[in-house]
């Protein structure tokens, strides 16, 4: 077992499922001390059971990233428990499909933007205040290929007024801006932009055989990604191996945006 995050303190939002959970497990295996956060108290408890092996160093922190008070509390938990924050992974996110039952377009838009863009910004702001105390840190934001390209009309996932793509485009630009602003303080900020990944957020897609087939065909590697494959790239950006990387957006998409 390697220890690429030995002596590092990592905060992961959206840590109870999907890419966030894959990061939590991988970071723990790489020696990190973890503050694993999610909005669901039940999901946090389940994650704690999964990570509760001898020698594991972690705490769970239930919190809503759209709340400034909650994001500050998550950062405070890391500082009070472990003394610092070295790594932040902003994995908390939703898609427009999560709020499809909301009849009002503006409210659907607001909820997606609030979680994906505002939540990322608030958590970055809270973590940076702690990172400044040590003069270093690495932030990895979860953006998306949809922050670079539009949804393909053939798969019918957006009518152009779906906030997901716009929210992730905002995360891409937030990453560039923070990376440029914080570099001289020793704080690196990067983003990972996955293609379509097998997670709870994409269950409605993968359960539809026709839509699933179209998406598989759109990836030159001929499949969707697994969460662990995205976590591998996040680990690199979080680690000292990426010490000269900041303000960058990494496409991890099986070739989706190359064609």
Coordinates of C-alpha atoms in Angstrom, one line a residue:
X1 CA 0.0 0.0 0.0
X2 CA 1.3 3.5 -0.9
X3 CA 0.9 6.5 1.3
X4 CA 0.7 9.4 -1.1
X5 CA -1.4 11.4 1.3
X6 CA 0.4 10.5 4.5
X7 CA 0.2 13.3 7.1
X8 CA -2.4 15.1 4.9
X9 CA -5.8 16.2 6.2
X10 CA -8.5 16.0 3.5
X11 CA -12.0 17.3 3.5
X12 CA -14.4 15.6 1.0
X13 CA -17.9 16.8 0.4
X14 CA -20.5 14.6 -1.1
X15 CA -18.5 11.8 0.4
X16 CA -21.2 9.3 1.0
X17 CA -21.8 8.2 -2.6
X18 CA -20.4 8.1 -6.1
X19 CA -17.2 9.8 -6.8
X20 CA -17.0 11.3 -3.3
X21 CA -17.2 7.9 -1.7
X22 CA -14.6 6.5 -4.1
X23 CA -12.3 9.4 -3.0
X24 CA -13.0 8.8 0.7
X25 CA -12.0 5.2 0.4
X26 CA -8.9 5.9 -1.8
X27 CA -7.7 8.8 0.4
X28 CA -8.0 6.7 3.5
X29 CA -6.0 3.9 1.9
X30 CA -3.4 6.5 1.0
X31 CA -2.9 7.6 4.6
X32 CA -5.0 10.7 4.7
X33 CA -6.8 11.9 7.8
X34 CA -10.4 12.5 6.6
X35 CA -13.3 14.8 7.2
X36 CA -16.0 13.1 5.2
X37 CA -19.1 15.3 4.7
X38 CA -22.5 14.7 3.2
X39 CA -25.9 16.3 3.5
X40 CA -27.5 13.0 4.7
X41 CA -26.8 12.0 8.3
X42 CA -27.8 8.4 7.5
X43 CA -25.4 8.2 4.6
X44 CA -22.6 9.7 6.7
X45 CA -23.3 7.0 9.3
X46 CA -23.1 4.3 6.7
X47 CA -19.8 5.7 5.3
X48 CA -18.4 5.8 8.9
X49 CA -19.1 2.0 9.2
X50 CA -17.4 1.4 5.9
X51 CA -14.3 3.4 6.8
X52 CA -14.2 2.2 10.4
X53 CA -11.3 -0.2 10.2
X54 CA -8.4 -0.2 12.7
X55 CA -6.1 2.7 12.3
X56 CA -8.4 4.8 10.1
X57 CA -8.3 8.5 10.9
X58 CA -11.6 10.1 10.0
X59 CA -14.6 12.0 11.2
X60 CA -17.9 12.5 9.5
X61 CA -19.6 15.9 9.3
X62 CA -23.2 16.3 8.1
X63 CA -23.6 19.5 6.3
X64 CA -25.3 21.4 3.4
X65 CA -22.8 23.1 1.1
X66 CA -25.4 25.7 0.2
X67 CA -25.2 27.0 3.7
X68 CA -22.2 29.2 4.6
X69 CA -22.6 28.3 8.2
X70 CA -22.4 24.6 7.4
X71 CA -19.4 25.0 5.2
X72 CA -17.6 27.0 7.9
X73 CA -18.6 24.3 10.4
X74 CA -17.1 21.5 8.2
X75 CA -13.8 23.5 7.9
X76 CA -13.8 24.1 11.6
X77 CA -14.3 20.4 12.3
X78 CA -11.2 19.7 10.2
X79 CA -9.2 22.4 12.0
X80 CA -10.4 21.4 15.5
X81 CA -9.9 17.7 14.9
X82 CA -6.7 17.5 12.9
X83 CA -5.3 21.1 13.1
X84 CA -5.3 21.9 9.4
X85 CA -6.7 21.3 6.0
X86 CA -4.3 20.2 3.2
X87 CA -6.8 19.0 0.7
X88 CA -10.4 19.8 -0.2
X89 CA -12.4 17.8 -2.7
X90 CA -15.7 19.4 -3.7
X91 CA -17.7 16.4 -4.8
X92 CA -21.2 17.4 -3.6
X93 CA -23.4 17.9 -6.6
X94 CA -26.8 17.3 -8.1
X95 CA -28.3 17.2 -11.6
X96 CA -31.5 18.7 -13.0
X97 CA -32.9 15.2 -12.8
X98 CA -32.7 15.4 -9.0
X99 CA -35.2 18.3 -9.0
X100 CA -37.4 17.2 -11.9
X101 CA -40.4 17.1 -9.6
X102 CA -40.1 20.9 -9.0
X103 CA -42.6 22.5 -11.4
X104 CA -41.0 26.0 -11.4
X105 CA -38.2 26.5 -13.8
X106 CA -36.5 29.2 -11.8
X107 CA -36.6 27.1 -8.6
X108 CA -35.1 24.1 -10.4
X109 CA -32.4 26.3 -11.8
X110 CA -31.7 27.9 -8.4
X111 CA -31.4 24.6 -6.6
X112 CA -28.9 23.1 -9.1
X113 CA -26.8 26.3 -9.2
X114 CA -26.9 26.6 -5.4
X115 CA -25.5 23.1 -4.8
X116 CA -23.0 22.8 -7.7
X117 CA -21.7 26.3 -8.1
X118 CA -22.5 28.3 -4.9
X119 CA -21.8 25.2 -2.7
X120 CA -18.3 24.8 -4.4
X121 CA -17.5 28.5 -3.9
X122 CA -18.6 28.5 -0.2
X123 CA -16.6 25.4 0.6
X124 CA -13.6 26.7 -1.1
X125 CA -13.9 30.0 0.8
X126 CA -14.1 28.2 4.1
X127 CA -11.2 25.8 3.4
X128 CA -8.9 28.6 2.1
X129 CA -9.2 30.5 5.4
X130 CA -7.8 27.4 7.2
X131 CA -5.2 26.6 4.5
X132 CA -3.8 30.1 4.8
X133 CA -2.8 29.2 8.3
X134 CA -0.3 26.8 6.9
X135 CA 0.5 28.5 3.6
X136 CA -0.3 25.6 1.4
X137 CA -3.2 23.4 0.2
X138 CA -4.8 21.7 -2.8
X139 CA -8.4 22.1 -3.8
X140 CA -10.0 19.8 -6.4
X141 CA -13.4 20.8 -7.7
X142 CA -15.7 18.4 -9.5
X143 CA -16.8 20.0 -12.8
X144 CA -17.9 18.0 -15.8
X145 CA -17.4 17.6 -19.5
X146 CA -20.7 19.6 -19.6
X147 CA -18.7 22.6 -18.5
X148 CA -16.9 22.4 -21.8
X149 CA -19.5 21.2 -24.3
X150 CA -23.3 21.1 -24.6
X151 CA -25.5 18.1 -24.0
X152 CA -25.8 16.0 -27.2
X153 CA -29.4 16.6 -28.5
X154 CA -29.7 12.9 -29.4
X155 CA -29.7 11.7 -25.8
X156 CA -32.4 14.2 -24.7
X157 CA -30.9 15.1 -21.4
X158 CA -31.4 18.9 -21.7
X159 CA -33.6 21.4 -23.4
X160 CA -31.0 24.1 -23.1
X161 CA -32.5 25.5 -19.9
X162 CA -31.1 22.7 -17.7
X163 CA -28.8 24.3 -15.1
X164 CA -26.4 21.4 -14.7
X165 CA -24.2 22.3 -17.7
X166 CA -24.2 26.0 -16.8
X167 CA -23.4 25.2 -13.1
X168 CA -20.4 23.1 -14.2
X169 CA -19.2 25.7 -16.6
X170 CA -19.2 28.1 -13.6
X171 CA -17.1 25.6 -11.6
X172 CA -14.6 25.5 -14.5
X173 CA -14.2 29.3 -14.4
X174 CA -14.2 29.4 -10.6
X175 CA -11.3 27.0 -10.7
X176 CA -9.3 29.1 -13.1
X177 CA -9.9 32.3 -11.2
X178 CA -9.1 30.8 -7.8
X179 CA -6.0 29.0 -9.2
X180 CA -4.7 32.3 -10.5
X181 CA -5.5 34.2 -7.3
X182 CA -4.2 31.7 -4.7
X183 CA -1.1 30.4 -6.4
X184 CA 1.3 32.8 -4.7
X185 CA -0.1 31.7 -1.3
X186 CA 0.8 28.1 -2.0
X187 CA -2.8 27.0 -2.5
X188 CA -3.4 25.1 -5.7
X189 CA -6.9 24.8 -7.3
X190 CA -7.8 22.4 -10.0
X191 CA -10.9 20.7 -11.4
X192 CA -11.7 17.3 -12.8
X193 CA -14.2 17.1 -15.6
X194 CA -15.6 13.6 -15.8
X195 CA -17.5 12.1 -18.7
X196 CA -20.5 10.0 -17.8
X197 CA -19.8 7.9 -14.7
X198 CA -21.7 5.0 -13.1
X199 CA -23.0 6.7 -9.9
X200 CA -26.4 7.2 -8.2
X201 CA -26.7 10.4 -10.2
X202 CA -26.7 8.5 -13.5
X203 CA -29.0 5.6 -12.5
X204 CA -31.9 7.1 -14.5
X205 CA -29.6 7.0 -17.6
X206 CA -28.0 3.6 -17.1
X207 CA -31.3 2.0 -16.5
X208 CA -32.6 3.2 -19.9
X209 CA -31.0 0.8 -22.3
X210 CA -31.4 3.1 -25.4
X211 CA -30.0 6.1 -23.7
X212 CA -27.2 4.1 -22.1
X213 CA -26.2 2.7 -25.5
X214 CA -26.1 6.1 -27.0
X215 CA -23.8 7.4 -24.3
X216 CA -21.5 4.4 -24.4
X217 CA -21.2 4.9 -28.2
X218 CA -20.3 8.6 -27.6
X219 CA -17.2 7.6 -25.6
X220 CA -14.3 6.3 -27.8
X221 CA -13.3 3.9 -25.0
X222 CA -16.7 2.3 -25.4
X223 CA -18.0 2.5 -21.9
X224 CA -18.9 4.9 -19.0
X225 CA -16.4 5.5 -16.2
X226 CA -16.3 3.9 -12.8
X227 CA -16.1 6.3 -9.8
X228 CA -12.7 4.9 -8.8
X229 CA -11.2 5.9 -12.1
X230 CA -12.2 9.6 -11.4
X231 CA -10.9 9.3 -7.9
X232 CA -7.5 8.2 -9.2
X233 CA -7.1 11.5 -11.1
X234 CA -8.4 13.5 -8.1
X235 CA -5.8 11.7 -5.9
X236 CA -3.0 12.9 -8.3
X237 CA -4.2 16.5 -8.1
X238 CA -4.5 16.4 -4.4
X239 CA -1.0 14.9 -3.9
X240 CA 2.4 16.6 -4.0
X241 CA 2.9 14.9 -7.3
X242 CA 0.9 17.7 -8.9
X243 CA 2.9 20.4 -7.1
X244 CA 3.2 22.5 -10.3
X245 CA -0.4 22.2 -11.4
X246 CA -3.0 24.9 -10.7
X247 CA -5.9 26.6 -12.5
X248 CA -6.2 23.5 -14.7
X249 CA -9.3 21.5 -15.7
X250 CA -8.6 17.8 -16.4
X251 CA -11.0 16.1 -18.8
X252 CA -11.4 12.5 -17.7
X253 CA -13.9 11.4 -20.2
X254 CA -12.9 8.3 -22.2
X255 CA -12.3 10.6 -25.2
X256 CA -15.8 12.0 -25.2
X257 CA -14.7 15.6 -25.9
X258 CA -12.1 14.5 -28.5
X259 CA -14.6 13.6 -31.2

